[in-house]
Coordinates of C-alpha atoms and ligand atoms in Angstrom, one line a residue:
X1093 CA -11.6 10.9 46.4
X1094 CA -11.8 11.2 42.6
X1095 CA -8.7 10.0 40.9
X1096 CA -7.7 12.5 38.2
X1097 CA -5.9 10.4 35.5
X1098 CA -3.6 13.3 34.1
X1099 CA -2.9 12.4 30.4
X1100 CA 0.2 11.3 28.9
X1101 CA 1.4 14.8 27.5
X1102 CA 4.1 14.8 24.5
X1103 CA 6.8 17.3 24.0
X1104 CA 8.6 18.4 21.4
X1105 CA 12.1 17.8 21.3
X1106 CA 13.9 21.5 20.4
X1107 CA 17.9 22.3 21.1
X1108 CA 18.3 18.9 22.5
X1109 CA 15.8 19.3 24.8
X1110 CA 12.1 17.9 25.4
X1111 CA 9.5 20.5 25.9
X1112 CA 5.8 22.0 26.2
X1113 CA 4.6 24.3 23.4
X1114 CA 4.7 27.6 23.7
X1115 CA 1.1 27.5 23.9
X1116 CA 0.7 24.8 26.3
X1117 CA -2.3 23.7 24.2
X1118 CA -2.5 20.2 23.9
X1119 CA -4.7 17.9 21.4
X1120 CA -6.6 14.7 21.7
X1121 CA -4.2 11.5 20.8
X1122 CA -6.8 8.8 19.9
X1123 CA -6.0 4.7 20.1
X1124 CA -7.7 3.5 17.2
X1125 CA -8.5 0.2 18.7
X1126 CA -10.9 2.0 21.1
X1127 CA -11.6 5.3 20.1
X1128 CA -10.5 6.4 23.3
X1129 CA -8.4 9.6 24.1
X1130 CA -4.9 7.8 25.3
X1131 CA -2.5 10.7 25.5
X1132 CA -2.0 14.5 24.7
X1133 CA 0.0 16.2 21.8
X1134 CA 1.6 19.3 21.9
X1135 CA -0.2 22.0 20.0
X1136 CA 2.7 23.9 18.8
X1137 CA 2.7 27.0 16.6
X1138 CA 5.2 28.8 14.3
X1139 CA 6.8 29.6 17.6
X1140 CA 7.9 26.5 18.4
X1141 CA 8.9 26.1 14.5
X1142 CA 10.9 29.4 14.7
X1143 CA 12.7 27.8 17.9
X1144 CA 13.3 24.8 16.4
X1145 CA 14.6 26.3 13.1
X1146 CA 17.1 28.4 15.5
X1147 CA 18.2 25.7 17.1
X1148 CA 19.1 24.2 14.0
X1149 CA 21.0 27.4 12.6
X1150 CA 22.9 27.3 15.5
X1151 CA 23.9 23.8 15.0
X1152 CA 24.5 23.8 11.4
X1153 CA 28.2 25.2 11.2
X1154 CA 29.3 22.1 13.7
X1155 CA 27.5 19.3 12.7
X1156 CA 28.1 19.9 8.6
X1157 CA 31.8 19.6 9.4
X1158 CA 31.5 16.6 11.8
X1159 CA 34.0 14.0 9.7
X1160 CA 31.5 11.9 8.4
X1161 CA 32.7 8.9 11.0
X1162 CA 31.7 10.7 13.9
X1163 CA 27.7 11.5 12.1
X1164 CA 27.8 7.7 11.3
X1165 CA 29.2 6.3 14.3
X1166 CA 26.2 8.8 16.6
X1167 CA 23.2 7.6 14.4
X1168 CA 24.3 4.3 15.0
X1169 CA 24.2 4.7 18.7
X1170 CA 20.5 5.8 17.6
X1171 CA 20.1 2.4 15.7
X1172 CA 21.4 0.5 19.4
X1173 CA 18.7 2.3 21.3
X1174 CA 16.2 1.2 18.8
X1175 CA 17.0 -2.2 19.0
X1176 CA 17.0 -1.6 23.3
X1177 CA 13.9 -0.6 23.2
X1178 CA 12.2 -2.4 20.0
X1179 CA 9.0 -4.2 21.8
X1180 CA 8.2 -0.8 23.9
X1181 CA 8.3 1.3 20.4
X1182 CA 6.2 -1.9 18.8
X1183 CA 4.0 -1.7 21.4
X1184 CA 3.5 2.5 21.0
X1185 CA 3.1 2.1 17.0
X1186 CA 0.5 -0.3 17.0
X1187 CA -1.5 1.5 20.1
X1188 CA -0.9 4.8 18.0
X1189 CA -1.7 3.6 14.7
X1190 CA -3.9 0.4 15.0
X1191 CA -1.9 -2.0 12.8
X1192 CA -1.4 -5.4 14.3
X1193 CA 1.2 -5.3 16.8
X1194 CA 3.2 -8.6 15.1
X1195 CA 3.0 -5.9 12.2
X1196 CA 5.0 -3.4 14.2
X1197 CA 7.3 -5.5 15.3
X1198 CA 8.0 -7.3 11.8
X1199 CA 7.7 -3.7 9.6
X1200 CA 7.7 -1.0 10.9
X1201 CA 10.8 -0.7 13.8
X1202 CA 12.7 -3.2 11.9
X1203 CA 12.4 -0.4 9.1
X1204 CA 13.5 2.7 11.4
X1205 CA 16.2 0.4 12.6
X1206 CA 17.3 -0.4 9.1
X1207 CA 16.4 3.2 7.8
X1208 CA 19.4 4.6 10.2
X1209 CA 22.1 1.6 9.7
X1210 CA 21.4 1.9 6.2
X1211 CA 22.5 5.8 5.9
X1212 CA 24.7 6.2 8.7
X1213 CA 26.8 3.4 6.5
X1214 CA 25.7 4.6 3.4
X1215 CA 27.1 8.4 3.8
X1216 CA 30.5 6.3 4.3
X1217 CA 31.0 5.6 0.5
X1218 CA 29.0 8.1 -0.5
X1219 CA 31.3 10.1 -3.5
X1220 CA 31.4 12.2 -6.2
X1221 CA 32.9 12.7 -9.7
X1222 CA 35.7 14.6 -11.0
X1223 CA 35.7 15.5 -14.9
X1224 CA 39.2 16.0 -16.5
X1225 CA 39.4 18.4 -19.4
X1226 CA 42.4 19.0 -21.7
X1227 CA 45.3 21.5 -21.5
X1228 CA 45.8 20.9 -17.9
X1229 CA 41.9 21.6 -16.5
X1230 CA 40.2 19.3 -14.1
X1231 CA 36.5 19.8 -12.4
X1232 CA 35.3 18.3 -9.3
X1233 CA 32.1 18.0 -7.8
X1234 CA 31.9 19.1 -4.2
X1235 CA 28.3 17.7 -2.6
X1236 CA 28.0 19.5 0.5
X1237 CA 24.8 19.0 3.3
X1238 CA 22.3 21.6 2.1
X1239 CA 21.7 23.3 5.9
X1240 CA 18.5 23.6 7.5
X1241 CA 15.6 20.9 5.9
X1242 CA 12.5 20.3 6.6
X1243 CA 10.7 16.7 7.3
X1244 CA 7.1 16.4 7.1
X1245 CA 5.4 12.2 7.4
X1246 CA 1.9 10.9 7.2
X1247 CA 0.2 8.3 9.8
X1248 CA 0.7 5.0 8.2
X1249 CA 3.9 4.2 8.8
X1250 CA 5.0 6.6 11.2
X1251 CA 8.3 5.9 12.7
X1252 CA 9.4 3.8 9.2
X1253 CA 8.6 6.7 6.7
X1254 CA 9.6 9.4 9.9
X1255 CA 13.0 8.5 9.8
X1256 CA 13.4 7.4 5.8
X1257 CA 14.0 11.2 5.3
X1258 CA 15.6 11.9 8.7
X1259 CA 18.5 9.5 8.7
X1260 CA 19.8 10.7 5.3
X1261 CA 19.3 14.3 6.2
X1262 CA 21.2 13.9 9.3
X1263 CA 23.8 11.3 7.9
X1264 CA 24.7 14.0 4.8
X1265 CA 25.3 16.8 7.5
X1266 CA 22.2 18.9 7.3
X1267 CA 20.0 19.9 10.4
X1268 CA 16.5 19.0 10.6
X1269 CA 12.9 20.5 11.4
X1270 CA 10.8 17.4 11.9
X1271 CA 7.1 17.1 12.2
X1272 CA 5.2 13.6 12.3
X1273 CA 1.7 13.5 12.0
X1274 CA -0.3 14.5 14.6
X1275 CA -2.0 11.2 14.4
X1276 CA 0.7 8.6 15.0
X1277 CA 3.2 11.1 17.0
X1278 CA 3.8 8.4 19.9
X1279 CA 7.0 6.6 18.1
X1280 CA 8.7 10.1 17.0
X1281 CA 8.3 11.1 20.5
X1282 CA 9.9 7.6 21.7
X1283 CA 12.9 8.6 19.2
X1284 CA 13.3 11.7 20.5
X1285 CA 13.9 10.4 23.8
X1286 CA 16.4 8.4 22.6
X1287 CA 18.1 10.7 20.6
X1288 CA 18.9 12.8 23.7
X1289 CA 20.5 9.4 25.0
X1290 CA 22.4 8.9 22.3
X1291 CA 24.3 12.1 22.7
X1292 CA 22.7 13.8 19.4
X1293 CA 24.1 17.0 19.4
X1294 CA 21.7 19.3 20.5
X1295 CA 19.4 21.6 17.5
X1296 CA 20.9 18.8 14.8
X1297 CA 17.6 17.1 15.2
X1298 CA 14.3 19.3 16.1
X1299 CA 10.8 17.4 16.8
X1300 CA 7.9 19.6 16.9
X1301 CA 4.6 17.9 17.0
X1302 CA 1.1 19.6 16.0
X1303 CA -1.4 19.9 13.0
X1304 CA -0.2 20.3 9.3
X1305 CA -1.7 23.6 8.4
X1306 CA 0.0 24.8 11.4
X1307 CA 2.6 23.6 12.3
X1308 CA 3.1 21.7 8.6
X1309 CA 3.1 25.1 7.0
X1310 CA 5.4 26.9 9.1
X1311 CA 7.7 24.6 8.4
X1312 CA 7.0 24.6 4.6
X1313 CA 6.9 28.8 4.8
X1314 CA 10.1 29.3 7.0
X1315 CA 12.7 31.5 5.1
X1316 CA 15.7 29.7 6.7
X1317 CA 14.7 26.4 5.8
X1318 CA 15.8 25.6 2.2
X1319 CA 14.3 21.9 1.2
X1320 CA 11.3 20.1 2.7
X1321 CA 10.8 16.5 2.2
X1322 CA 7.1 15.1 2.1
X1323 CA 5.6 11.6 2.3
X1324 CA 1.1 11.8 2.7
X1325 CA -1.7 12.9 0.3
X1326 CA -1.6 14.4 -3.1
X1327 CA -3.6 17.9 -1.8
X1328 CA -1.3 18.0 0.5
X1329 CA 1.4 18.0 -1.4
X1330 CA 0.3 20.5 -4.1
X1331 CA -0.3 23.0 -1.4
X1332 CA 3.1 22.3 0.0
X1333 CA 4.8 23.0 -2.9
X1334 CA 2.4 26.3 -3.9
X1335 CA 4.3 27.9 -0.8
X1336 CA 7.8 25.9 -1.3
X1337 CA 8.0 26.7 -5.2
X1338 CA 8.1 30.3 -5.6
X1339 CA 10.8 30.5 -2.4
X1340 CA 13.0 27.9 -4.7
X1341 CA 13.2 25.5 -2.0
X1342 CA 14.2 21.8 -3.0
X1343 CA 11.2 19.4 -2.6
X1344 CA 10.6 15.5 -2.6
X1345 CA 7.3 14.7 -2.6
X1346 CA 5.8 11.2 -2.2
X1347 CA 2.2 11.0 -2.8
X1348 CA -0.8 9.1 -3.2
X1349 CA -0.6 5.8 -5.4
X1350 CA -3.4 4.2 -6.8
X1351 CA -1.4 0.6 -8.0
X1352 CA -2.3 -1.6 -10.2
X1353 CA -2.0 -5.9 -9.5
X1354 CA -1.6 -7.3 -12.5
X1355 CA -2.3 -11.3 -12.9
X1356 CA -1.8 -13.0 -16.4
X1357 CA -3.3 -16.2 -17.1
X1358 CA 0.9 -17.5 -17.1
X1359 CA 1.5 -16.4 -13.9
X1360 CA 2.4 -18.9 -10.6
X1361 CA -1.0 -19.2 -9.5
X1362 CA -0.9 -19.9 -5.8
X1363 CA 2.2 -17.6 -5.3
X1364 CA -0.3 -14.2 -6.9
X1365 CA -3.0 -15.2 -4.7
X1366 CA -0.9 -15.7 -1.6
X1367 CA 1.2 -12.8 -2.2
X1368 CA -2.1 -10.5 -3.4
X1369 CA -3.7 -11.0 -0.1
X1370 CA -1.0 -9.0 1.4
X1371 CA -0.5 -6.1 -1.1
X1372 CA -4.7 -5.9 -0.6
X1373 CA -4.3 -5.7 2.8
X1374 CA -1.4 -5.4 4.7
X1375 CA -1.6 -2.1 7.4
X1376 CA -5.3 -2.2 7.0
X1377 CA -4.2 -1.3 2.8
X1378 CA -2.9 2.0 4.6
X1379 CA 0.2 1.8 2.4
X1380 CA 0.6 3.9 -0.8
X1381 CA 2.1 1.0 -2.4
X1382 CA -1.0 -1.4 -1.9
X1383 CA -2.3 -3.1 -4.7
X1384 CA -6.2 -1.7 -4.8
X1385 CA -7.1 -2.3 -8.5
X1386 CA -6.3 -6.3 -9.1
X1387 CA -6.7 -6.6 -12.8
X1388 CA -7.4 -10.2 -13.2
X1389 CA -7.1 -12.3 -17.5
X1390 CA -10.2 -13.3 -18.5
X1391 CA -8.4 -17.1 -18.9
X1392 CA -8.2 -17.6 -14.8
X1393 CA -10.6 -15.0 -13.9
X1394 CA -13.3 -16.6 -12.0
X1395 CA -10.8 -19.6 -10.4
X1396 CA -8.6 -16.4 -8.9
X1397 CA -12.0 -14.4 -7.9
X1398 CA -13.5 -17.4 -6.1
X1399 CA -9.8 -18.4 -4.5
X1400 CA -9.2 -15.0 -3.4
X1401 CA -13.0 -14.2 -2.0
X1402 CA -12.6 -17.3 0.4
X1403 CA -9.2 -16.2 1.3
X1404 CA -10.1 -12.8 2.3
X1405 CA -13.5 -13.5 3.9
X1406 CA -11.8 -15.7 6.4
X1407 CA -9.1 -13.1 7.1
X1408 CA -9.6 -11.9 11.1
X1409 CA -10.1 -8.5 11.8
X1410 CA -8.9 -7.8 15.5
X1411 CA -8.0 -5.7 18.1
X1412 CA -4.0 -5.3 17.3
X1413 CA -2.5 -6.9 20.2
X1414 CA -4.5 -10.4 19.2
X1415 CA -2.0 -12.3 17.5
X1416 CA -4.3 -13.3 15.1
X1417 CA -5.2 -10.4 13.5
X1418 CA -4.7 -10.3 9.8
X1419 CA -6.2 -6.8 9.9
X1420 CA -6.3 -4.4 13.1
X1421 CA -7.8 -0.8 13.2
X1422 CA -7.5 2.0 10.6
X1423 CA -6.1 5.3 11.8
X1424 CA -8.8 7.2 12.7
X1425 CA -12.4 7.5 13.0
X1426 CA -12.1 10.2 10.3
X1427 CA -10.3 8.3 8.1
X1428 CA -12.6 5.3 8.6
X1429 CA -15.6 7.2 7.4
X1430 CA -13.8 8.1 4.5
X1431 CA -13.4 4.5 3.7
X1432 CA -16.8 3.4 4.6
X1433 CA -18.0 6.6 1.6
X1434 CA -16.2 5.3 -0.7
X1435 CA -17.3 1.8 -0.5
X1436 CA -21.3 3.2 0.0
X1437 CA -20.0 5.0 -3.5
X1438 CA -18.8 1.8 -5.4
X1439 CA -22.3 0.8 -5.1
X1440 CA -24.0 3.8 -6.4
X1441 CA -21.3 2.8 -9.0
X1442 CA -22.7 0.0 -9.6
X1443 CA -19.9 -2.5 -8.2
X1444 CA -20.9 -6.1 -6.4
X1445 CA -19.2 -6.6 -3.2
X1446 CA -18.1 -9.9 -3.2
X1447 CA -17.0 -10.2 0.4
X1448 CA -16.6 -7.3 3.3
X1449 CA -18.1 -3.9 2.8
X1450 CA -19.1 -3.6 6.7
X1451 CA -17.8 -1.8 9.5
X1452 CA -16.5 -4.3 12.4
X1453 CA -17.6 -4.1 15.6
X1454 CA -15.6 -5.7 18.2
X1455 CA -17.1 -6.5 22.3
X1456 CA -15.5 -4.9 25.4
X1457 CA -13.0 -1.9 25.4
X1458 CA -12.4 -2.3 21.3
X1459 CA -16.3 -1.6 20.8
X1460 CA -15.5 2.1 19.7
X1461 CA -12.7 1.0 17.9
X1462 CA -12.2 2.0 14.1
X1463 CA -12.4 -1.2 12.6
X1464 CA -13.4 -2.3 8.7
X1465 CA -14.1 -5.7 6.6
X1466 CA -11.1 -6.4 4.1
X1467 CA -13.5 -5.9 1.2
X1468 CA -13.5 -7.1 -2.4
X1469 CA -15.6 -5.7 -5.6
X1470 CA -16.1 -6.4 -8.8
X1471 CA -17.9 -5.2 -11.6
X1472 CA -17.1 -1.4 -11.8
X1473 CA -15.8 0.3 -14.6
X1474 CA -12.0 1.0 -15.0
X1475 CA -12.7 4.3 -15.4
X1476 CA -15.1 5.1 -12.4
X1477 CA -14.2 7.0 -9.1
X1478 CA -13.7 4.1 -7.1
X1479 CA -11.1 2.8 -9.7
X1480 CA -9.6 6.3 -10.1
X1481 CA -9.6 7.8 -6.4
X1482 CA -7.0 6.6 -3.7
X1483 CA -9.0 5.0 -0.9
X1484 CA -6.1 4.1 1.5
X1485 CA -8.1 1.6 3.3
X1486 CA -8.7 -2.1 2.6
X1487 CA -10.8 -2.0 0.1
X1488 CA -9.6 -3.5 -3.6
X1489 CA -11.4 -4.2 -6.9
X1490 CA -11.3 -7.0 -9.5
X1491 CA -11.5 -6.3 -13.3
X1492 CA -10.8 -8.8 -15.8
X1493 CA -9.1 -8.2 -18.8
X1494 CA -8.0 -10.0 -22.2
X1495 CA -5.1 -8.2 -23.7
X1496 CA -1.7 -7.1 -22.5
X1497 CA -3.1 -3.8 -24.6
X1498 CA -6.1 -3.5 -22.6
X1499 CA -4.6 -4.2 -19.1
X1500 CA -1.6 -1.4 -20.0
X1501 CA -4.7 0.8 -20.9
X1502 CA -7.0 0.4 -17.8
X1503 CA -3.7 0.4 -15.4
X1504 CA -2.4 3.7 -17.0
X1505 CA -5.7 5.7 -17.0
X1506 CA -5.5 7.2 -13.5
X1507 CA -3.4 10.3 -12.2
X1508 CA -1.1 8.5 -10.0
X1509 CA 1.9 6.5 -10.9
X1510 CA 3.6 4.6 -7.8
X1511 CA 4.0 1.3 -7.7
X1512 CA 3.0 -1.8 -10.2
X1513 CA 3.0 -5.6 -9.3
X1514 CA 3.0 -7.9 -12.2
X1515 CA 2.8 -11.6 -12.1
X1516 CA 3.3 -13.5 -15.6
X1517 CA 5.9 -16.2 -15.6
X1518 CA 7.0 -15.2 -19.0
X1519 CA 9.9 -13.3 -19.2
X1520 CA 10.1 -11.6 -22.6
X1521 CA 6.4 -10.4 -21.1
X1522 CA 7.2 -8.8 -17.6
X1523 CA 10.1 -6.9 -19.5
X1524 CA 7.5 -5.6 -22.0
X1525 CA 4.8 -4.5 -19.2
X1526 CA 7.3 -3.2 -17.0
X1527 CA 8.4 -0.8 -19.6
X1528 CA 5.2 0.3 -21.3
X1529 CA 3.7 0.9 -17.6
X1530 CA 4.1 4.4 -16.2
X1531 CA 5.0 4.0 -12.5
X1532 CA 7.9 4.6 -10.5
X1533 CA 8.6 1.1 -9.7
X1534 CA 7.5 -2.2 -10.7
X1535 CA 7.4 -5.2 -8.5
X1536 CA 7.3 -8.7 -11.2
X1537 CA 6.1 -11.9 -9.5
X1538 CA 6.9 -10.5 -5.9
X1539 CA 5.6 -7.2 -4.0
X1540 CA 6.9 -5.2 -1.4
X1541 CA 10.4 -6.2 -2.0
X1542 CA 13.0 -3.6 -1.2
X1543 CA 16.5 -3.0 -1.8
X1544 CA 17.0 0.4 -0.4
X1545 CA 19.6 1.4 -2.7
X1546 CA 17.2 1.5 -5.1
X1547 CA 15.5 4.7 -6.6
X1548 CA 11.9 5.0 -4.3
X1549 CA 9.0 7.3 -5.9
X1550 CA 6.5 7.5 -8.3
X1551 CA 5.2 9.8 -11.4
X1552 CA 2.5 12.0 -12.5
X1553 CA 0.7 12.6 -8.9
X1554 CA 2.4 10.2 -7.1
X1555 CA 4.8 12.5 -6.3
X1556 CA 8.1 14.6 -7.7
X1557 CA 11.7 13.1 -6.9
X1558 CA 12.9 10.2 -5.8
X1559 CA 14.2 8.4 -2.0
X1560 CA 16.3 6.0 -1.7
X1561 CA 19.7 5.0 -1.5
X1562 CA 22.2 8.0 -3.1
X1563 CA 18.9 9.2 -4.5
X1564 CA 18.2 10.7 -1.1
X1565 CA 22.2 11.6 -0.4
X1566 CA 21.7 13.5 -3.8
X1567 CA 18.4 15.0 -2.3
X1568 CA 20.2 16.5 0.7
X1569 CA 23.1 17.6 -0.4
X1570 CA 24.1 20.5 -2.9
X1571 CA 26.5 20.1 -6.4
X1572 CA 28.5 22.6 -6.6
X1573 CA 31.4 22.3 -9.7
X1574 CA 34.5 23.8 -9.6
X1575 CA 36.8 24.2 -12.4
X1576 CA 40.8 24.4 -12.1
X1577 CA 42.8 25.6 -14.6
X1578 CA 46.5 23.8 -13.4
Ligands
TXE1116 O1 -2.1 13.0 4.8 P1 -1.6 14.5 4.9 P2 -3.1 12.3 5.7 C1 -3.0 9.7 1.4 C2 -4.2 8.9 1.8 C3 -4.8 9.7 2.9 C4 -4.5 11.1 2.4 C5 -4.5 12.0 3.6 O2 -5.0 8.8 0.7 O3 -6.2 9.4 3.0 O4 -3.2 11.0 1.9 O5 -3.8 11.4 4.6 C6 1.1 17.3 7.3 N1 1.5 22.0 5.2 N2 -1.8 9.2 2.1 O6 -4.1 13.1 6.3 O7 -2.7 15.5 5.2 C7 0.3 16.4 8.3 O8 0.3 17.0 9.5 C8 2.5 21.1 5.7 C9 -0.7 8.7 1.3 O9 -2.1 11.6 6.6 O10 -0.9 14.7 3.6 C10 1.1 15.2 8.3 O11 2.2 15.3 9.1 N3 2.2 19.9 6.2 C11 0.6 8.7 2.0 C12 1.6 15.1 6.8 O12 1.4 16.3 6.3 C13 0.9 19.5 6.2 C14 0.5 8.2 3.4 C15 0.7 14.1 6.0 O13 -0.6 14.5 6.1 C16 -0.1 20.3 5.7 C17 -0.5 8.9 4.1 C18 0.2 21.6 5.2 N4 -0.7 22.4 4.7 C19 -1.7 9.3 3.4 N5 -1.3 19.6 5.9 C20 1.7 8.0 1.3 N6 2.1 8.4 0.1 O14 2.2 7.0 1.8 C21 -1.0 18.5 6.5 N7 0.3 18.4 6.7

């Protein structure tokens, strides 16, 4: 008797319900670690967007005048049920994505968990101003929930980045048209699941799995929905807004980053390296904030190279339930190849690889897993592709520099502008770098630190708008003044 495994099939989560496409298509969902097929994804079409997006409509007029108690006191149930069921979503990210699974638990659920507490709370003392004029006029500023948006997330941190722009959507009042990528989808299914548990009023949240230019785009194209938010690559997010723009619809984009590490010769030496081997590496260097061009002072050049090349070459790349992997599996087999070009480019480039530069290849069921060396160059120009391009894999290069003119130079020249790290334990200097460099946030003598209050984003190709915080209340709501004569 042949046993017919049938496939895990996901389904999108429309009107408060889970369901098939309307195609009843479904696409491979690959576990990095193996390469193997592990479960289906719905294939969904404009179909299922237009659904969804009528779902939401429908919802819209109750939900945007649910007192803002009741929003907050629903996504916290959400926040409960992420905690109930924290190690089986842990578990589903790291099979999904690859990452070490201690990763998962420490980052990425923690984050969704946080994401939801943070806004559900957040929306409570969220305000707005009033502007008193003479003879007897005052103006307010109503900020009310913009109607149906649109959120669109990339693969390296699916659930964390998913619900960074669904728990302030939802918490300001709006109604959302959600679509992960389809190649982490596992954890926004999980959510889904529990959303329906946690009494989410049904078409207030809408889940509809599938490919980007598909699925993406309907999304991005639909009349009825008037703002989109977007985390993944910069292409993607110019062709996003070449359909969004001339419709008007509000947009936050976060991009691509290509980050500069910064390490004076004054800096605390064992706290850089330490703290450089995880802004190099951490989620496989799948994180747009990753620190992939390390520009080193000439005064503690080699000691830092040599330090941080026996560091890294003894960091364990593993299969992600093995707790003690420093580095699990990238995404994708596609993406992996991309990786692997890049670094055959940095020697056509001319660059040295000092340690890494190899594809991993693990025994038993990981053998056909999608696995890469942390790798380390040096000795390319600041101004070649490798130092210009966004690899997204880990993969990081060394340049030493003299002057604080120089570094500014070399960290400036590219087209992104995320994220900076700078490590100098002089004060009067940090202030001075941090201001002359142009990136949306600057990390000094730390990395990876956030206070999600803050404003989250970048410049230049990195992206347009900011998350975060009242940022992204701001983002999902509309000003409207009005003006009262008394
Ligand atoms: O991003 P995409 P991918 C960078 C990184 C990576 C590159 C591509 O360099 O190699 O982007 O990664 C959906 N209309 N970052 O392929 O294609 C898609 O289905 C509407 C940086 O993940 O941008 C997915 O849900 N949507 C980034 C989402 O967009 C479309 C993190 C992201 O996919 C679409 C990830 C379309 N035409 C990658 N095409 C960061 N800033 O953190 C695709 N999508």
């Amino acid at each position: 008797m042949v046993q017919i495994f049938s496939m895990f099939k996901l389904q999108n989560y429309i009107n408060g319900t889970l369901q098939a496409p309307a195609s009843n298509e479904y696409l491979d969902n690959f576990d990095p670690s193996t390469g193997k097929v592990y479960s289906l994804i719905p294939d969904s079409d404009e179909r299922d967007v237009n659904q969804a997006v009528e779902a939401a409509k429908a919802a819209f007029p109750s939900w945007s005048v649910t007192p803002k108690e009741k929003r907050s006191e629903i996504i916290l149930k959400i926040v409960d049920l992420i905690n109930a069921n924290y190690d089986k979503l842990a578990e589903a990210e790291s099979r999904d994505n690859g990452k070490p699974l201690w990763l998962a638990k420490k980052v990425d659920i923690a984050r969704a968990a946080s994401n939801f507490h943070f806004f559900a709370t957040g929306i409570l003392h969220f305000a707005s101003e009033a502007h008193m004029m003479e003879d007897r006029v005052i103006n307010y500023t109503r900020r009310d929930p913009l109607g149906v948006v649109g959120c669109i997330s990339p693969w390296n941190l699916p659930l964390y980045l998913f619900t960074w722009k669904i728990a302030p959507a939802l918490a300001a009042g709006n109604c959302v048209v959600a679509k992960p990528s389809e190649v982490t989808p596992m954890t926004a299914y999980l959510l889904s699941e529990l959303c329906v548990e946690a009494g989410l009023p049904m078409g207030v949240l809408n889940i509809v799995h599938g490919l980007g230019p598909k699925v993406g785009s309907s999304i991005t194209e639909h009349d009825d929905i008037c703002a989109i938010s977007f985390t993944g690559g910069t292409a993607t997010g110019a062709q996003i807004a070449k359909v969004a723009a001339p419709k008007f619809k509000k947009l936050s984009l976060e991009l691509g980053g290509k980050n500069p590490n910064i390490i004076f010769d004054d800096c605390d030496f064992d706290k850089a390296l330490n703290t450089t081997l995880a802004s190099s590496f951490a989620n496989q260097g799948q994180i747009c904030l990753c620190g992939s061009r390390i520009f080193i002072q000439r005064g503690i050049y080699e000691k830092f190279r040599d330090a941080f090349v026996e560091k890294v070459s003894r960091r364990k790349v593993s299969y992600p339930t093995d707790p003690e992997a420093k580095l699990g599996a990238v995404v994708s087999k596609g993406h992996m190849e991309k990786v692997l070009s890049y670094i055959q480019l940095t020697k056509e480039e001319g660059g040295t690889i000092l340690t890494g530069g190899n594809q991993v290849h693990l025994e038993g069921e990981h053998s056909e897993g999608y696995y890469i060396e942390p790798t380390i160059i040096e000795g390319l120009s600041y101004d070649c592709r490798t130092n210009q391009e966004e690899i997204f894999g880990p993969v990081v290069t060394i340049t030493p520099f003299d002057t604080e003119e120089e570094v500014l130079m070399m960290a400036n020249s590219t087209q992104y502008g995320l994220a900076a790290t700078v490590w100098t334990e002089n004060l009067t200097k940090a202030h001075r770098v941090a201001n002359d460099i142009h990136m949306g946030i600057v990390w000094v003598n730390c990395w990876l630190v956030r206070d999600l209050r803050t404003p989250f984003g970048g410049v230049k190709n990195s992206g347009v708008g900011r998350e975060g915080g009242f940022e992204a209340l701001k983002f999902f709501t509309e000003p409207k003044n009005v003006c009262i004569s008394l």
